[in-house]
Coordinates of C-alpha atoms and ligand atoms in Angstrom, one line a residue:
M1 CA -9.2 -60.4 55.4
S2 CA -6.8 -58.8 55.3
D3 CA -7.4 -54.4 54.6
F4 CA -4.9 -54.4 52.8
D5 CA -2.0 -56.3 50.7
T6 CA 0.9 -54.7 52.1
I7 CA 1.5 -52.3 54.9
I8 CA 5.0 -50.5 54.9
K9 CA 5.0 -49.2 58.6
N10 CA 7.4 -46.1 60.7
G11 CA 9.4 -45.3 57.4
L12 CA 10.6 -41.9 56.7
I13 CA 8.6 -40.9 53.9
I14 CA 10.2 -38.1 52.1
T15 CA 8.7 -36.5 48.3
A16 CA 9.1 -33.9 46.5
A17 CA 7.4 -31.6 49.2
D18 CA 7.7 -33.0 52.8
R19 CA 9.0 -35.5 55.2
Y20 CA 6.8 -37.0 57.3
V21 CA 6.9 -40.6 59.2
A22 CA 3.6 -42.3 58.4
D23 CA 2.5 -46.0 57.1
I24 CA 1.9 -47.0 54.1
G25 CA -0.9 -49.5 52.9
I26 CA -0.8 -51.0 49.4
K27 CA -4.0 -52.3 47.5
E28 CA -4.0 -53.6 44.6
G29 CA -0.3 -51.8 43.5
R30 CA -1.8 -48.7 44.4
I31 CA -0.8 -46.6 47.4
A32 CA -4.4 -46.8 49.5
A33 CA -3.6 -45.5 52.7
L34 CA -1.4 -42.8 54.3
G35 CA -1.6 -42.7 58.1
Q36 CA -0.7 -44.2 61.8
A37 CA -2.5 -47.3 63.2
L38 CA -3.8 -48.7 59.4
G39 CA -5.3 -52.1 60.5
N40 CA -3.8 -55.0 59.1
A41 CA -2.2 -56.6 55.4
A42 CA -1.3 -59.4 54.4
E43 CA 2.7 -58.2 54.7
I44 CA 4.4 -55.5 57.1
I45 CA 7.8 -54.4 55.6
D46 CA 9.4 -52.8 58.8
A47 CA 11.0 -49.3 57.5
D48 CA 11.5 -48.1 61.0
G49 CA 14.9 -46.0 60.2
L50 CA 14.7 -46.4 57.0
W51 CA 13.4 -43.2 54.1
V52 CA 10.9 -44.7 51.9
M53 CA 10.6 -41.7 48.4
P54 CA 9.2 -42.5 45.5
G55 CA 10.9 -46.0 43.1
G56 CA 12.7 -43.3 40.0
I57 CA 12.3 -42.1 36.9
D58 CA 14.9 -42.3 35.3
A59 CA 13.7 -40.5 31.8
H60 CA 16.5 -41.0 29.2
C61 CA 18.1 -44.0 29.0
H62 CA 19.0 -46.1 25.9
L63 CA 18.3 -49.9 25.8
D64 CA 18.4 -52.1 22.7
Q65 CA 18.6 -49.6 20.2
P66 CA 19.1 -50.2 17.0
L67 CA 22.2 -48.2 15.3
G68 CA 23.1 -47.8 11.9
D69 CA 26.8 -47.8 12.2
G70 CA 27.3 -52.3 13.2
A71 CA 27.9 -51.4 16.7
V72 CA 25.1 -53.3 19.4
M73 CA 24.0 -51.6 22.9
A74 CA 24.7 -53.8 25.3
D75 CA 21.6 -53.9 27.2
D76 CA 18.5 -54.7 26.1
F77 CA 14.9 -54.4 28.5
H78 CA 16.0 -57.4 30.0
S79 CA 19.8 -56.8 31.5
G80 CA 18.7 -53.0 31.6
T81 CA 15.0 -52.7 33.7
R82 CA 17.0 -55.8 35.7
S83 CA 19.7 -53.6 36.0
A84 CA 17.5 -50.0 36.7
A85 CA 15.6 -52.0 39.7
C86 CA 18.0 -53.0 41.7
G87 CA 19.2 -49.0 42.1
G88 CA 15.8 -48.6 42.7
T89 CA 14.3 -47.0 40.1
T90 CA 10.5 -48.2 38.9
T91 CA 10.3 -46.6 35.7
V92 CA 12.8 -46.3 32.7
I93 CA 12.2 -44.1 29.9
P94 CA 14.2 -45.3 26.6
F95 CA 14.1 -44.1 23.3
A96 CA 12.3 -45.8 20.5
A97 CA 14.4 -44.0 17.3
Q98 CA 13.4 -43.9 13.7
Q99 CA 16.1 -44.2 11.2
K100 CA 16.3 -41.9 8.8
G101 CA 14.2 -43.1 5.5
Q102 CA 11.6 -45.0 8.4
S103 CA 8.0 -44.6 9.1
L104 CA 8.2 -43.4 12.5
R105 CA 5.5 -45.6 13.7
A106 CA 7.1 -48.9 12.4
A107 CA 10.1 -47.6 15.3
V108 CA 7.7 -47.8 17.7
D109 CA 5.5 -50.8 16.6
D110 CA 9.3 -52.5 16.5
Y111 CA 10.6 -51.2 20.1
H112 CA 7.1 -52.9 21.6
R113 CA 8.3 -56.0 19.7
R114 CA 11.5 -55.8 21.7
S115 CA 10.5 -54.4 24.9
E116 CA 7.3 -57.2 24.9
G117 CA 7.7 -59.4 28.1
K118 CA 11.1 -58.4 28.9
A119 CA 10.5 -54.8 31.7
F120 CA 10.9 -56.2 35.3
I121 CA 9.4 -52.9 35.6
D122 CA 7.9 -50.7 34.3
Y123 CA 8.8 -48.4 30.8
A124 CA 7.3 -45.6 28.8
F125 CA 8.9 -44.1 24.7
H126 CA 10.3 -41.0 24.1
M127 CA 10.6 -41.2 20.4
I128 CA 13.6 -40.2 18.7
V129 CA 13.0 -38.4 15.5
T130 CA 15.9 -37.8 13.0
D131 CA 13.6 -37.8 9.1
P132 CA 10.2 -35.5 10.0
T133 CA 9.3 -36.0 7.1
E134 CA 5.7 -34.3 5.8
T135 CA 3.8 -38.2 6.5
V136 CA 5.8 -37.4 10.0
L137 CA 4.7 -34.7 10.8
K138 CA 1.0 -34.2 9.4
E139 CA 0.3 -37.9 10.5
E140 CA 2.4 -39.9 12.4
L141 CA 3.6 -37.7 15.3
P142 CA -0.1 -36.7 16.2
A143 CA -1.3 -39.8 16.6
L144 CA 1.3 -40.7 17.8
I145 CA 1.4 -38.2 20.6
E146 CA -2.3 -38.9 20.9
E147 CA -1.8 -42.5 22.2
G148 CA 0.8 -41.9 24.4
Y149 CA 4.3 -41.0 23.6
S150 CA 4.6 -37.0 24.4
S151 CA 8.2 -36.0 23.9
F152 CA 10.5 -37.5 21.7
K153 CA 14.0 -36.6 21.3
I154 CA 15.5 -34.7 18.5
Y155 CA 19.6 -34.1 17.6
M156 CA 21.5 -30.7 16.2
T157 CA 24.9 -32.9 15.8
Y158 CA 25.7 -36.8 14.5
D159 CA 25.2 -37.0 10.8
D160 CA 22.6 -40.5 10.9
L161 CA 20.1 -38.1 13.5
K162 CA 20.8 -34.1 13.1
L163 CA 17.9 -31.4 12.0
N164 CA 18.9 -28.4 10.7
D165 CA 17.2 -25.2 12.1
R166 CA 14.4 -25.2 9.5
E167 CA 13.8 -28.8 10.6
I168 CA 14.0 -28.0 14.0
L169 CA 11.5 -24.9 13.5
K170 CA 8.8 -27.6 12.1
V171 CA 9.3 -30.4 15.1
L172 CA 8.9 -27.8 17.4
A173 CA 5.8 -26.4 15.8
L174 CA 4.4 -29.5 15.9
A175 CA 5.0 -29.9 19.3
R176 CA 3.4 -26.8 20.0
R177 CA 0.2 -27.8 18.1
E178 CA 0.3 -31.5 20.0
G179 CA 1.6 -30.5 23.3
A180 CA 4.1 -32.4 23.1
M181 CA 7.6 -32.1 25.3
V182 CA 10.9 -32.0 23.0
M183 CA 14.6 -32.9 24.6
V184 CA 17.3 -31.4 22.5
H185 CA 20.5 -33.3 22.2
A186 CA 22.5 -29.5 22.0
E187 CA 26.0 -29.3 20.0
N188 CA 27.1 -27.4 17.1
A189 CA 27.9 -30.4 14.5
D190 CA 30.1 -28.5 12.3
C191 CA 31.7 -27.0 14.3
I192 CA 32.7 -31.1 16.1
A193 CA 33.1 -31.7 13.1
Y194 CA 35.2 -28.5 12.1
L195 CA 37.6 -29.5 15.2
T196 CA 37.6 -33.8 14.6
E197 CA 39.4 -32.8 10.9
L198 CA 42.1 -30.4 12.8
L199 CA 42.6 -33.1 15.3
E200 CA 43.0 -35.9 13.3
A201 CA 45.2 -34.4 10.6
C202 CA 47.8 -33.5 13.1
G203 CA 47.9 -37.3 14.7
K204 CA 45.8 -36.6 17.7
T205 CA 43.4 -39.8 17.2
A206 CA 43.4 -40.5 20.6
P207 CA 39.7 -41.4 22.7
V208 CA 41.4 -37.7 25.3
Y209 CA 40.8 -35.9 21.9
H210 CA 36.8 -36.4 22.3
G211 CA 36.5 -34.2 24.8
E212 CA 38.6 -31.4 22.6
A213 CA 36.7 -31.6 19.8
H214 CA 32.9 -31.6 21.7
S215 CA 34.2 -28.4 23.1
T216 CA 32.2 -26.5 25.2
I217 CA 31.8 -23.2 22.9
A218 CA 29.8 -26.2 20.3
E219 CA 27.6 -27.6 23.4
R220 CA 26.8 -23.6 24.7
E221 CA 26.2 -22.1 20.8
A222 CA 23.9 -25.0 20.3
T223 CA 22.1 -24.3 23.3
H224 CA 21.8 -21.2 22.6
R225 CA 20.1 -21.9 19.6
A226 CA 17.7 -24.6 20.7
I227 CA 16.3 -21.8 23.2
S228 CA 15.8 -19.2 20.6
L229 CA 14.3 -21.5 17.9
A230 CA 11.8 -22.2 20.8
E231 CA 11.2 -18.7 22.2
L232 CA 10.4 -18.1 18.1
I233 CA 7.5 -20.9 18.0
D234 CA 6.6 -20.5 21.6
V235 CA 7.6 -23.9 22.8
P236 CA 8.1 -25.5 26.1
V237 CA 12.1 -27.6 25.5
L238 CA 14.0 -29.5 27.7
I239 CA 17.7 -29.5 27.2
V240 CA 19.5 -32.6 27.5
H241 CA 23.0 -33.9 29.7
V242 CA 24.7 -31.0 30.1
S243 CA 27.9 -31.0 30.9
G244 CA 29.1 -27.8 32.1
P245 CA 28.6 -24.1 32.9
E246 CA 28.2 -22.5 29.3
A247 CA 24.9 -24.1 28.1
I248 CA 23.6 -24.0 31.7
E249 CA 24.5 -20.1 31.6
Q250 CA 22.5 -20.5 28.5
I251 CA 19.8 -22.4 30.3
R252 CA 19.4 -19.4 33.1
W253 CA 19.3 -17.0 31.0
A254 CA 16.2 -18.4 29.7
Q255 CA 14.6 -18.5 32.9
S256 CA 15.4 -15.7 34.0
R257 CA 13.4 -14.3 31.3
G258 CA 10.5 -16.5 31.9
L259 CA 11.3 -19.5 28.8
R260 CA 9.7 -22.2 29.9
V261 CA 13.1 -23.7 28.9
Y262 CA 14.5 -27.6 30.6
G263 CA 17.2 -29.1 31.9
E264 CA 18.7 -32.1 32.5
T265 CA 22.3 -33.4 33.6
C266 CA 23.7 -37.4 34.5
P267 CA 26.1 -38.9 37.0
Q268 CA 29.0 -37.9 34.6
Y269 CA 28.8 -34.5 34.7
L270 CA 29.7 -34.7 38.3
M271 CA 31.7 -38.0 38.7
L272 CA 33.6 -38.1 35.9
T273 CA 36.5 -34.9 34.4
A274 CA 37.9 -35.5 30.3
T275 CA 40.7 -36.6 32.5
D276 CA 38.8 -40.0 32.6
L277 CA 39.3 -39.7 29.0
D278 CA 43.2 -39.8 29.1
Q279 CA 44.3 -43.2 29.9
E280 CA 46.6 -46.0 29.5
G281 CA 45.8 -46.8 26.0
F282 CA 42.7 -47.8 24.6
E283 CA 40.9 -47.4 28.2
G284 CA 39.8 -43.8 28.1
A285 CA 37.3 -44.8 25.4
K286 CA 35.0 -45.9 28.3
C287 CA 34.3 -42.6 29.3
V288 CA 33.3 -41.2 25.8
C289 CA 29.9 -40.2 25.8
S290 CA 28.8 -36.6 23.8
P291 CA 28.8 -34.1 25.4
P292 CA 32.2 -35.1 27.3
P293 CA 32.5 -34.7 31.2
R294 CA 35.0 -31.6 31.7
D295 CA 37.2 -30.4 34.3
E296 CA 36.1 -29.7 37.9
A297 CA 35.3 -26.0 37.2
A298 CA 31.9 -27.5 35.1
Q299 CA 31.2 -30.5 38.2
Q300 CA 30.5 -27.7 40.7
A301 CA 28.4 -25.3 38.6
V302 CA 26.2 -28.7 37.3
W303 CA 26.2 -29.1 41.2
Q304 CA 25.1 -25.7 41.9
A305 CA 22.7 -25.9 38.9
L306 CA 21.2 -28.8 40.3
E307 CA 20.7 -27.3 44.3
S308 CA 19.4 -23.7 43.0
G309 CA 17.3 -25.0 40.4
V310 CA 18.0 -24.6 36.7
F311 CA 17.6 -27.9 36.3
Q312 CA 15.0 -30.9 36.5
V313 CA 15.8 -33.6 36.0
F314 CA 18.7 -35.8 36.7
S315 CA 18.7 -39.0 34.4
S316 CA 21.3 -41.4 33.8
D317 CA 21.7 -41.3 29.7
H318 CA 22.4 -45.1 30.3
A319 CA 23.9 -46.0 26.4
P320 CA 25.6 -49.7 27.2
F321 CA 28.4 -50.8 24.9
R322 CA 30.8 -53.3 26.6
Y323 CA 34.3 -52.5 26.5
E324 CA 35.7 -55.9 24.9
D325 CA 33.4 -55.5 22.9
P326 CA 33.8 -55.8 18.2
K327 CA 30.7 -54.8 18.4
G328 CA 31.4 -52.7 21.4
K329 CA 33.6 -49.3 22.2
K330 CA 36.3 -51.6 19.8
L331 CA 33.8 -51.2 17.1
H332 CA 36.7 -50.1 14.7
G333 CA 39.8 -51.5 17.1
E334 CA 41.4 -50.5 19.6
T335 CA 43.2 -47.5 17.0
A336 CA 40.5 -46.2 15.7
C337 CA 39.9 -42.3 15.9
F338 CA 38.2 -41.1 18.8
K339 CA 35.1 -40.5 16.2
H340 CA 34.4 -44.3 15.4
I341 CA 34.5 -45.1 18.9
P342 CA 30.3 -45.7 20.6
N343 CA 28.9 -42.7 22.4
G344 CA 28.2 -43.8 25.8
I345 CA 28.5 -45.1 29.2
P346 CA 26.2 -47.2 31.3
G347 CA 24.8 -45.9 34.5
L348 CA 20.6 -47.4 35.1
E349 CA 21.9 -48.6 38.3
T350 CA 24.0 -46.1 40.2
R351 CA 22.3 -43.0 39.1
L352 CA 19.9 -42.9 42.4
P353 CA 22.9 -44.0 44.6
I354 CA 25.3 -41.5 43.5
L355 CA 23.1 -38.7 43.5
F356 CA 22.1 -40.0 47.4
S357 CA 25.5 -40.0 48.3
E358 CA 26.9 -37.1 46.8
G359 CA 24.6 -35.1 47.1
V360 CA 22.4 -35.6 49.8
I361 CA 24.7 -36.9 52.1
K362 CA 27.5 -34.5 51.5
E363 CA 24.6 -31.9 51.8
R364 CA 24.6 -30.9 48.3
I365 CA 21.0 -31.1 47.7
D366 CA 18.1 -32.1 50.2
A367 CA 16.2 -35.2 50.2
T368 CA 13.4 -33.5 48.7
R369 CA 15.0 -32.0 45.9
F370 CA 16.8 -35.3 44.8
V371 CA 13.6 -36.8 44.8
A372 CA 11.8 -34.6 42.4
L373 CA 15.5 -34.3 40.5
T374 CA 15.3 -38.5 40.0
A375 CA 11.0 -38.8 40.4
T376 CA 8.7 -35.7 40.4
N377 CA 9.8 -33.9 38.1
P378 CA 10.0 -36.3 34.8
A379 CA 7.0 -37.5 35.8
K380 CA 5.2 -34.1 35.1
I381 CA 7.4 -33.1 32.3
Y382 CA 6.7 -37.0 30.7
G383 CA 2.5 -37.2 31.3
L384 CA 2.8 -39.8 33.8
Y385 CA 2.3 -37.8 36.7
P386 CA 0.3 -38.6 39.4
R387 CA 0.6 -41.9 38.2
K388 CA 4.3 -41.9 38.6
G389 CA 6.3 -39.9 40.3
T390 CA 5.0 -39.0 43.9
I391 CA 3.8 -41.4 47.3
A392 CA 0.4 -40.2 47.6
I393 CA -3.5 -42.0 48.0
G394 CA -4.1 -43.3 44.4
S395 CA -0.7 -43.3 43.2
D396 CA 0.8 -46.5 41.7
A397 CA 3.0 -48.6 45.0
D398 CA 6.0 -47.3 43.2
L399 CA 8.7 -47.1 45.9
T400 CA 12.0 -47.3 47.4
L401 CA 13.6 -47.9 50.5
W402 CA 17.1 -46.0 51.8
D403 CA 19.1 -47.3 54.6
S404 CA 20.5 -43.5 54.6
R405 CA 24.0 -44.6 57.0
A406 CA 24.8 -48.4 54.6
R407 CA 28.1 -48.1 52.7
T408 CA 28.6 -49.6 50.0
T409 CA 31.7 -49.7 46.8
V410 CA 31.0 -49.7 43.4
R411 CA 31.8 -53.0 41.4
N412 CA 31.0 -53.6 38.0
A413 CA 31.0 -57.3 38.8
E414 CA 28.1 -56.3 41.2
L415 CA 26.1 -54.6 39.1
H416 CA 23.2 -55.9 37.1
H417 CA 24.1 -54.4 33.2
D418 CA 25.3 -56.8 30.4
V419 CA 27.8 -53.8 29.6
D420 CA 31.7 -55.4 31.4
Y421 CA 32.8 -52.4 33.0
T422 CA 31.3 -49.7 35.2
P423 CA 33.6 -46.0 34.7
Y424 CA 32.5 -46.0 39.0
E425 CA 34.5 -49.1 40.0
G426 CA 35.7 -48.6 43.9
L427 CA 34.0 -46.0 44.1
E428 CA 32.4 -45.3 47.8
L429 CA 29.2 -44.8 48.5
T430 CA 27.0 -44.1 51.2
G431 CA 22.8 -45.3 51.3
R432 CA 21.8 -47.7 49.2
P433 CA 18.0 -48.9 48.3
V434 CA 17.9 -52.2 50.4
L435 CA 14.1 -52.6 49.1
T436 CA 12.3 -51.3 45.7
L437 CA 8.9 -51.6 44.9
C438 CA 6.9 -51.4 41.9
R439 CA 2.8 -51.5 41.1
G440 CA 3.6 -53.3 45.0
Q441 CA 5.6 -55.7 43.8
V442 CA 9.1 -56.2 45.1
V443 CA 11.3 -55.8 41.8
S444 CA 15.1 -56.1 44.3
R445 CA 15.8 -56.4 47.7
D446 CA 19.4 -55.3 49.2
G447 CA 20.4 -54.7 45.9
R448 CA 19.6 -58.3 44.8
L449 CA 16.8 -59.0 42.0
A450 CA 13.9 -59.7 43.3
G451 CA 11.3 -59.0 40.7
E452 CA 10.4 -61.3 37.6
P453 CA 10.7 -60.3 33.8
G454 CA 7.6 -59.1 31.9
F455 CA 6.0 -57.7 35.3
G456 CA 6.7 -54.3 33.9
Q457 CA 4.2 -53.1 32.3
F458 CA 4.2 -50.1 28.9
L459 CA 3.1 -46.6 29.9
E460 CA 1.1 -43.9 27.6
C461 CA 2.1 -40.4 28.3
G462 CA -0.1 -38.1 28.8
K463 CA 0.6 -34.5 28.3
P464 CA 3.2 -33.2 30.1
Q465 CA 2.9 -30.8 32.8
P466 CA 5.9 -29.4 34.1
A467 CA 5.6 -26.5 36.7
R468 CA 7.6 -23.2 35.3
P469 CA 11.2 -23.6 35.8
R470 CA 12.4 -22.3 39.3
G471 CA 15.5 -20.6 37.9
E472 CA 17.6 -18.8 40.4
A473 CA 16.4 -18.2 42.8
K474 CA 12.4 -17.2 41.1
G475 CA 9.7 -18.8 42.9
F476 CA 7.4 -21.6 40.8
Ligands
ZN501 ZN1 21.6 -37.1 23.1

C-alpha cells in the first residue's frame, strides 16, 4: 500500500512567504506531507525545474449571471471553469446577483441551479446586493453570511444596480455587524450620466467615448466616498477593479491612516489603454469595460501599486460577451451608442499567465507577491484560508506547476472560454502552467483540459480574515 496518492517531487515550492525545494505528499485531496524522501505513492509527478505554486483563486469573475437587458453572458460554469482550469486557476468566486425587487435568497438558490454539476474546479459565491430592503438586511443577509456567503459586491453606478449613499451605509453597518466583506464598484453614476449626455449630444457615440464618459475623476470621487462611508461605519471595504493613479491615491491615503481599505486590480489595467477602444469600426467594443483602461502612465501606477502593496488582490473581472452576437457586444447593433454596449472583457484563462510573464519574469513583482495577489490574499479576504490559497499540510492540494521558461503566444483559438475573442490576441508570454491540480486531481495539463465537469465543489466561505493592508512601506 502506498503512503500517498500522489507525490510531486523536487519542485520549487513558492508560497506568499517562502520558496524552497521539497516534495509534496498528497492524500485524499489534501497536502499530507512536505519534505524529502516521503516514501511511495500511486503516482509520482516529477516537478524538477518547475515552480509549484498554490492554484489561482479568481475572486472576481462573472459567469452565467442573469442580466436584465437581453444580453447573455458567453460563459457558464462549464466553459468558465474549464477556461480557468487551463489557465492555472483552481477556485473561482463569481456572483449570485440580486435583481431589484428580487429576494437575495432566490438569487443564491438560482445560482446554485446554474452551477450544479458543471464546474471543473471549486467555486464559492459572492453576492451582489442591489436592493437592500428590510427583509434583505434583517433576515436574508445575516442568514446567508452565516451559511457561507460572506462577501458581497455593491455598485455606485449602473441604474439597475446602484445604491445611494444611505443604502450603502446601511449595508456597511450590516457587514460590520455580521462580519462580511464588502466589495465596491466605485464610479460616480451622475458624473458618468452627465458626460454621456454631453458626448451623445455632439454625436460622440463610438466605443472610444466610453472611456471619456467614465472619467478618472468619477472613479476617484466614488473611491473616496466609499472609503469615507466605510470609515464612518468602521468596517473593512475592498475597492474592486481599480484602473489608475487617481483612485490608487485615495486607497493609499486611507491605508496610510490605518483604515482597513483593500484594493483589487485586473489585467486590463496593465495591458490595455484607451487607444484599444479606438479601433476600426465597432472593434473597440471588445475592450469596453468599467472602469475603462486608461493610459500608459496609469499602467505604470497600477504596477507600482501591485509592487508596493496598495493592492492585495489581482482578479480577472471576467465578464464574457461575444463580439459577433446580437446578445453580446452587438446587442444594439454596430452603430449603437457606447452606453448600450455590454460592459466587460474575458480574462479567466489569461489572468495568471499575464501577471506571471509581465510581472514576475519582467521582475516588476517577485514570485511570492504573485502568489499573495493571485491566491493567498483572496483566500484570506474571502474566508477560504487556509483550506485554499497556500501550500501547507492540511490544505487542499490545489497546485499549479509552472514552466518559467516556456514561451507562448495568446491565441483565442486555443483558449477554453466561449467568447469569440481575447483582447490579448498575439501577446507573447514567458512562463505557463503545465499542470494544474484541484484537490489532488489533475484538471489541466499543458494548457489542455484534463478534468471532468461536476468535479468542482461549492465552497462555504468563513468569516473574512484579511491581514491589515500594508500600503506604502508600512509593516503588516
Ligand atoms: Zn464592477
